[in-house]
Amino acid sequence: MKATRDSARARLLGFEVVSNDQVAEGARCMVFKSEVAALLAPGEFVEISVPGDGSQVLRVPLSFSRADAKAGTVRIEYAVVGDGTRRLSLMRPGDTSTLVGPCGHGWRLPGGEGRSLLVAGGIGLPPVLAAAEMLLAARHPFDAVVGAQRCSKLVGVDVDLLRAAGSTDPECRVVVCTDDGSLGRAGFTTDAMADLLAERTYEAVYTCGPTIMMAGVARLAEGAGVSCQASLERMMGCGFGACSCCNVAMRDGTSRSCCMDGPVFDAGEVAW
Ligand SMILES: Cc1cc2nc3c(=O)[nH]c(=O)nc-3n(C[C@H](O)[C@H](O)[C@H](O)COP(=O)(O)OP(=O)(O)OC[C@H]3O[C@@H](n4cnc5c(N)ncnc54)[C@H](O)[C@@H]3O)c2cc1C
Ligand code: FES
């Protein structure tokens, strides 16, 4: 069934930077204070207005890895890829701007009590970390596979948080892979996932990363008969379903908007 966003939830709010540090090659972690911390659910995202250039009107859509309602802080990680994220990287503690959030539909808990498998590639790790915290809070066991091109591109601090989230479960496995073998297992996340699927039974799969990786994860999950949720990324214009620039093609021939119906979709419904 097509999801509809409770548009009353997304609002324009201010934020103040607490920290904004490099955490891996080409990637930074920002913690900011904002009222949105008490509103965000795992897998949802915010749209950030980056100060600096008045000609750049589009907000930058970003997932979060942790929202702490008590402290009023949100943690995001982002790859510096273009002008918006470059200007974001220049924000310093105490700098302020605005965001729109919470946006979109996030992760859903698995239907049963079985073990889930999280698969994250590159800068897809933040929303997967949020999924791990959601599962932990609901006492659902999980394993995780985290991949990066090379050791220097892996956000190690997130892998530590993932391991900490799983540490209450002695059976929890966190597998790190790099394409070049510079850390952990050499090869793709899908290779490690295939091995885990052969060994263990999973209730659900959660994934975020490069599209080609998520397509492979979706294929493996479908082959194993396991439900799979994927957090997709699209270029976004309006962020509220008006411009159609974030459309996602579905297997049934329809299209859905990433900003309103996603970013989390049932992977089996997406035309990869
Ligand atoms: C729901 C959602 C959540 C996201 N979460 C994260 C996150 O947690 N961390 C993170 O690093 N990135 C995330 N992204 C991607 C991020 O929004 C883009 O990298 C960012 O908007 C690029 O802006 P820019 O001005 O720096 O680059 P631009 O100059 O606009 O573009 C630079 C390059 O990035 C590509 N790009 C631009 N916007 C997007 C986009 N929305 N999705 C994919 N590619 C894009 C362009 O095609 C181009 O190749 C997310 C995107 C979406 C839609
Ligand atoms: S960004 Fe405009 S419809 Fe999604």
PDB file of N, CA and C and ligand atoms in Angstrom, residues 45 60-63 77-79 81-86 123 126-127 232-236 258 263, ligand 1:
ATOM      1  N   PHE A  45      14.845  11.427   7.893  1.00  0.00           N
ATOM      2  CA  PHE A  45      15.966  12.304   7.555  1.00  0.00           C
ATOM      3  C   PHE A  45      15.609  13.763   7.778  1.00  0.00           C
ATOM      4  N   VAL A  60      20.159  20.243   1.844  1.00  0.00           N
ATOM      5  CA  VAL A  60      20.875  18.968   1.705  1.00  0.00           C
ATOM      6  C   VAL A  60      20.144  17.914   2.545  1.00  0.00           C
ATOM      7  N   PRO A  61      19.596  16.854   1.901  1.00  0.00           N
ATOM      8  CA  PRO A  61      18.938  15.800   2.682  1.00  0.00           C
ATOM      9  C   PRO A  61      19.971  14.876   3.329  1.00  0.00           C
ATOM     10  N   LEU A  62      19.850  14.657   4.628  1.00  0.00           N
ATOM     11  CA  LEU A  62      20.809  13.786   5.328  1.00  0.00           C
ATOM     12  C   LEU A  62      20.103  12.932   6.369  1.00  0.00           C
ATOM     13  N   SER A  63      20.495  11.667   6.416  1.00  0.00           N
ATOM     14  CA  SER A  63      20.014  10.754   7.446  1.00  0.00           C
ATOM     15  C   SER A  63      20.747  11.067   8.740  1.00  0.00           C
ATOM     16  N   GLU A  77      26.386  11.977   9.681  1.00  0.00           N
ATOM     17  CA  GLU A  77      27.690  11.808   9.030  1.00  0.00           C
ATOM     18  C   GLU A  77      27.485  12.027   7.541  1.00  0.00           C
ATOM     19  N   TYR A  78      28.432  12.694   6.925  1.00  0.00           N
ATOM     20  CA  TYR A  78      28.224  13.019   5.515  1.00  0.00           C
ATOM     21  C   TYR A  78      29.535  12.989   4.753  1.00  0.00           C
ATOM     22  N   ALA A  79      29.410  12.577   3.478  1.00  0.00           N
ATOM     23  CA  ALA A  79      30.555  12.610   2.562  1.00  0.00           C
ATOM     24  C   ALA A  79      30.574  13.987   1.914  1.00  0.00           C
ATOM     25  N   VAL A  81      30.880  15.858  -1.082  1.00  0.00           N
ATOM     26  CA  VAL A  81      30.864  15.490  -2.515  1.00  0.00           C
ATOM     27  C   VAL A  81      30.676  16.679  -3.439  1.00  0.00           C
ATOM     28  N   GLY A  82      30.081  17.752  -2.967  1.00  0.00           N
ATOM     29  CA  GLY A  82      29.781  18.901  -3.829  1.00  0.00           C
ATOM     30  C   GLY A  82      29.741  20.168  -3.005  1.00  0.00           C
ATOM     31  N   ASP A  83      29.133  21.201  -3.587  1.00  0.00           N
ATOM     32  CA  ASP A  83      29.198  22.500  -2.932  1.00  0.00           C
ATOM     33  C   ASP A  83      28.455  22.534  -1.588  1.00  0.00           C
ATOM     34  N   GLY A  84      27.251  21.915  -1.547  1.00  0.00           N
ATOM     35  CA  GLY A  84      26.464  21.954  -0.313  1.00  0.00           C
ATOM     36  C   GLY A  84      27.185  21.288   0.848  1.00  0.00           C
ATOM     37  N   THR A  85      27.680  20.093   0.624  1.00  0.00           N
ATOM     38  CA  THR A  85      28.372  19.375   1.708  1.00  0.00           C
ATOM     39  C   THR A  85      29.745  20.004   2.007  1.00  0.00           C
ATOM     40  N   ARG A  86      30.359  20.654   0.993  1.00  0.00           N
ATOM     41  CA  ARG A  86      31.628  21.355   1.276  1.00  0.00           C
ATOM     42  C   ARG A  86      31.368  22.523   2.237  1.00  0.00           C
ATOM     43  N   ILE A 123      28.993   5.537   3.060  1.00  0.00           N
ATOM     44  CA  ILE A 123      28.333   6.544   3.894  1.00  0.00           C
ATOM     45  C   ILE A 123      26.861   6.177   4.135  1.00  0.00           C
ATOM     46  N   PRO A 126      25.258   5.650   8.565  1.00  0.00           N
ATOM     47  CA  PRO A 126      24.479   6.344   9.608  1.00  0.00           C
ATOM     48  C   PRO A 126      23.060   5.817   9.812  1.00  0.00           C
ATOM     49  N   PRO A 127      22.228   5.687   8.758  1.00  0.00           N
ATOM     50  CA  PRO A 127      20.878   5.197   9.023  1.00  0.00           C
ATOM     51  C   PRO A 127      20.855   3.739   9.486  1.00  0.00           C
ATOM     52  N   LEU A 232      16.872   4.482   0.445  1.00  0.00           N
ATOM     53  CA  LEU A 232      17.355   4.961  -0.862  1.00  0.00           C
ATOM     54  C   LEU A 232      17.754   6.427  -0.822  1.00  0.00           C
ATOM     55  N   GLU A 233      18.628   6.795  -1.735  1.00  0.00           N
ATOM     56  CA  GLU A 233      19.005   8.201  -1.904  1.00  0.00           C
ATOM     57  C   GLU A 233      18.640   8.642  -3.303  1.00  0.00           C
ATOM     58  N   ARG A 234      18.088   9.833  -3.407  1.00  0.00           N
ATOM     59  CA  ARG A 234      17.788  10.455  -4.694  1.00  0.00           C
ATOM     60  C   ARG A 234      18.129  11.928  -4.590  1.00  0.00           C
ATOM     61  N   MET A 235      18.404  12.554  -5.735  1.00  0.00           N
ATOM     62  CA  MET A 235      18.485  14.007  -5.754  1.00  0.00           C
ATOM     63  C   MET A 235      17.136  14.534  -5.279  1.00  0.00           C
ATOM     64  N   MET A 236      17.138  15.558  -4.441  1.00  0.00           N
ATOM     65  CA  MET A 236      15.857  16.096  -3.970  1.00  0.00           C
ATOM     66  C   MET A 236      15.745  17.586  -4.259  1.00  0.00           C
ATOM     67  N   CYS A 258      10.821   9.445  -3.172  1.00  0.00           N
ATOM     68  CA  CYS A 258      11.767   9.086  -2.109  1.00  0.00           C
ATOM     69  C   CYS A 258      11.541   9.971  -0.890  1.00  0.00           C
ATOM     70  N   PRO A 263      12.519   7.602   2.807  1.00  0.00           N
ATOM     71  CA  PRO A 263      13.527   6.948   1.974  1.00  0.00           C
ATOM     72  C   PRO A 263      13.595   5.433   2.152  1.00  0.00           C
TER      73      PRO A 263
HETATM   74  C1  LIG B   1      17.094  10.670   2.258  1.00  0.00           C
HETATM   75  C2  LIG B   1      18.559  10.929   2.004  1.00  0.00           C
HETATM   76  C3  LIG B   1      19.465  10.698   3.008  1.00  0.00           C
HETATM   77  C4  LIG B   1      20.841  10.933   2.784  1.00  0.00           C
HETATM   78  N1  LIG B   1      21.691  10.697   3.810  1.00  0.00           N
HETATM   79  C5  LIG B   1      22.998  10.918   3.618  1.00  0.00           C
HETATM   80  C6  LIG B   1      23.920  10.695   4.690  1.00  0.00           C
HETATM   81  O1  LIG B   1      23.556  10.287   5.804  1.00  0.00           O
HETATM   82  N2  LIG B   1      25.230  10.963   4.448  1.00  0.00           N
HETATM   83  C7  LIG B   1      25.658  11.405   3.219  1.00  0.00           C
HETATM   84  O2  LIG B   1      26.856  11.623   3.043  1.00  0.00           O
HETATM   85  N3  LIG B   1      24.815  11.618   2.191  1.00  0.00           N
HETATM   86  C8  LIG B   1      23.503  11.393   2.368  1.00  0.00           C
HETATM   87  N4  LIG B   1      22.634  11.662   1.334  1.00  0.00           N
HETATM   88  C9  LIG B   1      23.160  12.197   0.061  1.00  0.00           C
HETATM   89  C10 LIG B   1      23.349  13.707   0.191  1.00  0.00           C
HETATM   90  O3  LIG B   1      22.099  14.323   0.312  1.00  0.00           O
HETATM   91  C11 LIG B   1      24.083  14.272  -1.047  1.00  0.00           C
HETATM   92  O4  LIG B   1      25.393  13.759  -1.075  1.00  0.00           O
HETATM   93  C12 LIG B   1      24.134  15.775  -0.989  1.00  0.00           C
HETATM   94  O5  LIG B   1      22.847  16.323  -1.169  1.00  0.00           O
HETATM   95  C13 LIG B   1      25.079  16.327  -2.051  1.00  0.00           C
HETATM   96  O6  LIG B   1      24.960  17.747  -2.027  1.00  0.00           O
HETATM   97  P1  LIG B   1      26.138  18.681  -2.551  1.00  0.00           P
HETATM   98  O7  LIG B   1      25.573  20.049  -2.733  1.00  0.00           O
HETATM   99  O8  LIG B   1      27.348  18.542  -1.666  1.00  0.00           O
HETATM  100  O9  LIG B   1      26.533  18.025  -3.911  1.00  0.00           O
HETATM  101  P2  LIG B   1      26.005  18.372  -5.371  1.00  0.00           P
HETATM  102  O10 LIG B   1      26.914  19.389  -5.957  1.00  0.00           O
HETATM  103  O11 LIG B   1      24.524  18.651  -5.353  1.00  0.00           O
HETATM  104  O12 LIG B   1      26.235  16.972  -6.039  1.00  0.00           O
HETATM  105  C14 LIG B   1      27.493  16.301  -5.982  1.00  0.00           C
HETATM  106  C15 LIG B   1      27.299  14.868  -6.357  1.00  0.00           C
HETATM  107  O13 LIG B   1      26.399  14.205  -5.445  1.00  0.00           O
HETATM  108  C16 LIG B   1      25.272  13.692  -6.142  1.00  0.00           C
HETATM  109  N5  LIG B   1      24.073  13.986  -5.309  1.00  0.00           N
HETATM  110  C17 LIG B   1      23.549  15.197  -5.029  1.00  0.00           C
HETATM  111  N6  LIG B   1      22.477  15.095  -4.252  1.00  0.00           N
HETATM  112  C18 LIG B   1      22.289  13.779  -4.033  1.00  0.00           C
HETATM  113  C19 LIG B   1      21.319  13.020  -3.321  1.00  0.00           C
HETATM  114  N7  LIG B   1      20.290  13.593  -2.672  1.00  0.00           N
HETATM  115  N8  LIG B   1      21.468  11.672  -3.298  1.00  0.00           N
HETATM  116  C20 LIG B   1      22.472  11.091  -3.950  1.00  0.00           C
HETATM  117  N9  LIG B   1      23.420  11.747  -4.652  1.00  0.00           N
HETATM  118  C21 LIG B   1      23.316  13.066  -4.700  1.00  0.00           C
HETATM  119  C22 LIG B   1      25.217  14.459  -7.459  1.00  0.00           C
HETATM  120  O14 LIG B   1      24.627  13.666  -8.479  1.00  0.00           O
HETATM  121  C23 LIG B   1      26.689  14.669  -7.724  1.00  0.00           C
HETATM  122  O15 LIG B   1      27.282  13.528  -8.282  1.00  0.00           O
HETATM  123  C24 LIG B   1      21.270  11.419   1.521  1.00  0.00           C
HETATM  124  C25 LIG B   1      20.349  11.654   0.504  1.00  0.00           C
HETATM  125  C26 LIG B   1      19.016  11.404   0.728  1.00  0.00           C
HETATM  126  C27 LIG B   1      18.023  11.648  -0.357  1.00  0.00           C
END
